[in-house]
């Protein structure tokens, strides 16, 4: 029993060490969601609350493509910001704002649907939360990667390393962001499918 507990303790420490850059992003994401709920309850004018509603998917290819683009646009903008900030040696403080912004949007949307009663709770559980959490996971992973490169660029600038030392890290960085983009597209497709399957909740 003691040996099993010790092994689990080592595995937990290894997990925390390997993923230490993710934890600030997860914490900021959750903080942003809490702030979003508080803003909705205390500050947001009710005539603006309707802008937080998700739209059902219109019929036809054009409707599906439009819904996919609308779902993907915000995530794509945040991923682009993370990619560019990672190339900047002073980008770390701004990188940490991205999960806060996403969490804020998710918190506002959750609060809006919860205020609608049972149908809103079902919409949150069936559409808003799954898509929001998966998008948050993509952005947290991208943020950790962006932060890693930004810190690396800063260290190289301070030490006076040439650009040659950044070529291989940049290639790997770009490849990983392509994977994050693929993940964002997959989440947006899921979002569109859920909204098409559950239009009565929206």
Tab-separated table of C-alpha atoms in Angstrom:
chain	number	residue	atom	x	y	z
A	1	UNK	CA	0.000	0.000	0.000
A	2	UNK	CA	2.812	2.388	0.914
A	3	UNK	CA	4.602	1.599	-2.347
A	4	UNK	CA	1.451	2.350	-4.393
A	5	UNK	CA	0.927	5.652	-2.568
A	6	UNK	CA	4.561	6.634	-3.164
A	7	UNK	CA	4.288	5.792	-6.863
A	8	UNK	CA	1.121	7.866	-7.211
A	9	UNK	CA	2.815	10.735	-5.430
A	10	UNK	CA	5.735	10.611	-7.861
A	11	UNK	CA	3.351	10.487	-10.830
A	12	UNK	CA	1.443	13.508	-9.481
A	13	UNK	CA	4.662	15.470	-9.004
A	14	UNK	CA	5.788	14.549	-12.516
A	15	UNK	CA	2.430	15.637	-13.944
A	16	UNK	CA	2.602	18.984	-12.126
A	17	UNK	CA	6.178	19.541	-13.267
A	18	UNK	CA	5.459	18.618	-16.886
A	19	UNK	CA	2.362	20.829	-17.064
A	20	UNK	CA	3.381	23.702	-14.795
A	21	UNK	CA	2.891	26.278	-17.563
A	22	UNK	CA	-0.748	25.240	-18.028
A	23	UNK	CA	-1.898	25.969	-14.480
A	24	UNK	CA	-1.754	29.797	-14.660
A	25	UNK	CA	-3.840	29.690	-17.833
A	26	UNK	CA	-6.437	27.377	-16.303
A	27	UNK	CA	-6.611	29.579	-13.201
A	28	UNK	CA	-7.013	32.757	-15.247
A	29	UNK	CA	-9.661	31.094	-17.418
A	30	UNK	CA	-11.696	30.163	-14.339
A	31	UNK	CA	-11.186	33.648	-12.882
A	32	UNK	CA	-12.421	35.192	-16.129
A	33	UNK	CA	-15.538	32.990	-16.056
A	34	UNK	CA	-16.286	34.070	-12.482
A	35	UNK	CA	-15.791	37.731	-13.390
A	36	UNK	CA	-18.067	37.288	-16.428
A	37	UNK	CA	-20.870	35.940	-14.238
A	38	UNK	CA	-20.406	38.801	-11.760
A	39	UNK	CA	-20.427	41.404	-14.549
A	40	UNK	CA	-23.623	39.953	-16.013
A	41	UNK	CA	-25.394	39.955	-12.655
A	42	UNK	CA	-24.301	43.403	-11.486
A	43	UNK	CA	-23.308	45.601	-14.433
A	44	UNK	CA	-24.553	44.389	-17.817
A	45	UNK	CA	-27.594	46.296	-19.133
A	46	UNK	CA	-30.417	43.869	-19.848
A	47	UNK	CA	-30.982	45.309	-23.310
A	48	UNK	CA	-27.486	44.091	-24.235
A	49	UNK	CA	-27.949	40.613	-22.763
A	50	UNK	CA	-29.652	39.382	-25.931
A	51	UNK	CA	-26.390	39.737	-27.845
A	52	UNK	CA	-25.038	36.785	-25.845
A	53	UNK	CA	-27.583	34.332	-27.252
A	54	UNK	CA	-26.296	31.640	-29.593
A	55	UNK	CA	-28.028	31.491	-32.952
A	56	UNK	CA	-29.470	28.264	-34.335
A	57	UNK	CA	-27.838	27.039	-37.526
A	58	UNK	CA	-29.614	28.180	-40.702
A	59	UNK	CA	-30.436	25.566	-43.307
A	60	UNK	CA	-28.282	25.074	-46.373
A	61	UNK	CA	-24.549	25.023	-46.995
A	62	UNK	CA	-24.331	28.808	-46.639
A	63	UNK	CA	-25.954	28.671	-43.216
A	64	UNK	CA	-23.606	25.943	-42.016
A	65	UNK	CA	-20.511	27.735	-43.309
A	66	UNK	CA	-21.647	31.015	-41.785
A	67	UNK	CA	-22.257	29.323	-38.419
A	68	UNK	CA	-18.844	27.649	-38.586
A	69	UNK	CA	-17.077	30.924	-39.326
A	70	UNK	CA	-18.957	32.763	-36.563
A	71	UNK	CA	-18.029	30.023	-34.109
A	72	UNK	CA	-14.381	29.960	-35.177
A	73	UNK	CA	-13.702	33.686	-35.545
A	74	UNK	CA	-13.139	34.626	-31.883
A	75	UNK	CA	-10.952	31.588	-31.207
A	76	UNK	CA	-8.979	32.242	-34.384
A	77	UNK	CA	-8.384	35.844	-33.313
A	78	UNK	CA	-7.141	34.745	-29.874
A	79	UNK	CA	-4.891	32.046	-31.385
A	80	UNK	CA	-3.405	34.608	-33.781
A	81	UNK	CA	-2.743	36.964	-30.872
A	82	UNK	CA	-1.052	34.155	-28.921
A	83	UNK	CA	1.078	33.192	-31.922
A	84	UNK	CA	2.314	36.748	-32.447
A	85	UNK	CA	2.853	37.448	-28.747
A	86	UNK	CA	4.982	34.305	-28.478
A	87	UNK	CA	7.399	35.829	-30.994
A	88	UNK	CA	7.845	38.905	-28.787
A	89	UNK	CA	10.304	38.838	-25.932
A	90	UNK	CA	8.018	41.083	-23.850
A	91	UNK	CA	4.807	39.254	-24.709
A	92	UNK	CA	4.425	37.194	-21.527
A	93	UNK	CA	2.176	39.636	-19.564
A	94	UNK	CA	-0.159	40.020	-22.541
A	95	UNK	CA	-0.242	36.270	-23.199
A	96	UNK	CA	-1.732	35.782	-19.739
A	97	UNK	CA	-4.674	38.040	-20.639
A	98	UNK	CA	-5.964	35.684	-23.349
A	99	UNK	CA	-7.478	32.982	-21.086
A	100	UNK	CA	-8.959	35.753	-18.934
A	101	UNK	CA	-10.759	37.197	-21.973
A	102	UNK	CA	-12.069	33.802	-23.062
A	103	UNK	CA	-13.236	33.014	-19.544
A	104	UNK	CA	-14.972	36.396	-19.359
A	105	UNK	CA	-16.936	35.662	-22.534
A	106	UNK	CA	-17.861	32.180	-21.326
A	107	UNK	CA	-18.972	33.494	-17.927
A	108	UNK	CA	-21.204	36.141	-19.513
A	109	UNK	CA	-22.795	33.562	-21.825
A	110	UNK	CA	-23.345	31.068	-19.016
A	111	UNK	CA	-24.968	33.682	-16.792
A	112	UNK	CA	-27.238	34.789	-19.635
A	113	UNK	CA	-28.520	31.267	-20.201
A	114	UNK	CA	-28.830	30.427	-16.502
A	115	UNK	CA	-31.062	33.503	-16.140
A	116	UNK	CA	-33.522	31.942	-18.605
A	117	UNK	CA	-34.396	29.067	-16.293
A	118	UNK	CA	-34.447	25.341	-17.045
A	119	UNK	CA	-34.069	25.687	-20.811
A	120	UNK	CA	-31.036	27.902	-20.229
A	121	UNK	CA	-29.484	25.399	-17.848
A	122	UNK	CA	-29.950	22.668	-20.460
A	123	UNK	CA	-28.452	24.921	-23.153
A	124	UNK	CA	-25.467	25.606	-20.925
A	125	UNK	CA	-24.939	21.915	-20.173
A	126	UNK	CA	-25.538	20.775	-23.752
A	127	UNK	CA	-23.820	23.469	-25.810
A	128	UNK	CA	-22.175	26.361	-23.968
A	129	UNK	CA	-20.040	24.488	-21.429
A	130	UNK	CA	-18.716	21.659	-23.644
A	131	UNK	CA	-17.666	24.074	-26.382
A	132	UNK	CA	-16.341	26.675	-23.941
A	133	UNK	CA	-14.250	24.176	-21.976
A	134	UNK	CA	-12.797	22.539	-25.090
A	135	UNK	CA	-11.947	25.954	-26.539
A	136	UNK	CA	-10.397	26.878	-23.203
A	137	UNK	CA	-8.248	23.744	-23.328
A	138	UNK	CA	-6.991	24.646	-26.820
A	139	UNK	CA	-6.233	28.231	-25.779
A	140	UNK	CA	-4.537	27.145	-22.544
A	141	UNK	CA	-2.256	24.761	-24.451
A	142	UNK	CA	-1.513	27.432	-27.062
A	143	UNK	CA	-0.882	29.976	-24.323
A	144	UNK	CA	1.602	27.707	-22.565
A	145	UNK	CA	3.446	27.204	-25.862
A	146	UNK	CA	3.366	30.934	-26.609
A	147	UNK	CA	4.709	31.736	-23.148
A	148	UNK	CA	7.508	29.189	-23.546
A	149	UNK	CA	8.737	30.739	-26.792
A	150	UNK	CA	8.348	34.315	-25.529
A	151	UNK	CA	10.511	33.533	-22.507
A	152	UNK	CA	13.006	31.774	-24.796
A	153	UNK	CA	13.191	34.787	-27.113
A	154	UNK	CA	13.693	37.083	-24.146
A	155	UNK	CA	16.534	34.955	-22.804
A	156	UNK	CA	18.250	34.820	-26.191
A	157	UNK	CA	17.983	38.584	-26.611
A	158	UNK	CA	19.496	39.154	-23.190
A	159	UNK	CA	22.324	36.682	-23.848
A	160	UNK	CA	22.961	38.080	-27.345
A	161	UNK	CA	22.299	34.826	-29.232
A	162	UNK	CA	21.903	35.116	-33.011
A	163	UNK	CA	18.690	34.389	-34.894
A	164	UNK	CA	20.118	31.002	-35.916
A	165	UNK	CA	19.303	29.711	-32.447
A	166	UNK	CA	15.613	30.532	-32.925
A	167	UNK	CA	15.105	28.867	-36.299
A	168	UNK	CA	14.374	25.330	-35.089
A	169	UNK	CA	12.237	26.433	-32.105
A	170	UNK	CA	10.197	28.631	-34.449
A	171	UNK	CA	9.533	25.719	-36.809
A	172	UNK	CA	8.334	23.540	-33.943
A	173	UNK	CA	6.298	26.464	-32.595
A	174	UNK	CA	4.577	26.975	-35.946
A	175	UNK	CA	3.816	23.263	-36.280
A	176	UNK	CA	2.233	23.156	-32.834
A	177	UNK	CA	0.096	26.180	-33.613
A	178	UNK	CA	-1.145	24.438	-36.740
A	179	UNK	CA	-2.275	21.614	-34.470
A	180	UNK	CA	-3.965	24.114	-32.146
A	181	UNK	CA	-5.729	25.592	-35.183
A	182	UNK	CA	-6.919	22.125	-36.197
A	183	UNK	CA	-8.214	21.636	-32.655
A	184	UNK	CA	-10.050	24.969	-32.794
A	185	UNK	CA	-11.688	24.005	-36.096
A	186	UNK	CA	-12.756	20.664	-34.623
A	187	UNK	CA	-14.329	22.404	-31.611
A	188	UNK	CA	-16.150	24.851	-33.897
A	189	UNK	CA	-17.526	21.954	-35.949
A	190	UNK	CA	-18.762	20.369	-32.709
A	191	UNK	CA	-20.338	23.694	-31.735
A	192	UNK	CA	-22.218	23.910	-35.029
A	193	UNK	CA	-23.384	20.288	-34.774
A	194	UNK	CA	-24.653	20.811	-31.220
A	195	UNK	CA	-26.508	24.001	-32.187
A	196	UNK	CA	-28.033	22.235	-35.177
A	197	UNK	CA	-29.113	19.281	-33.034
A	198	UNK	CA	-30.503	21.373	-30.138
A	199	UNK	CA	-32.032	24.515	-31.707
A	200	UNK	CA	-34.963	24.478	-29.287
A	201	UNK	CA	-32.615	25.212	-26.361
A	202	UNK	CA	-31.073	28.309	-27.912
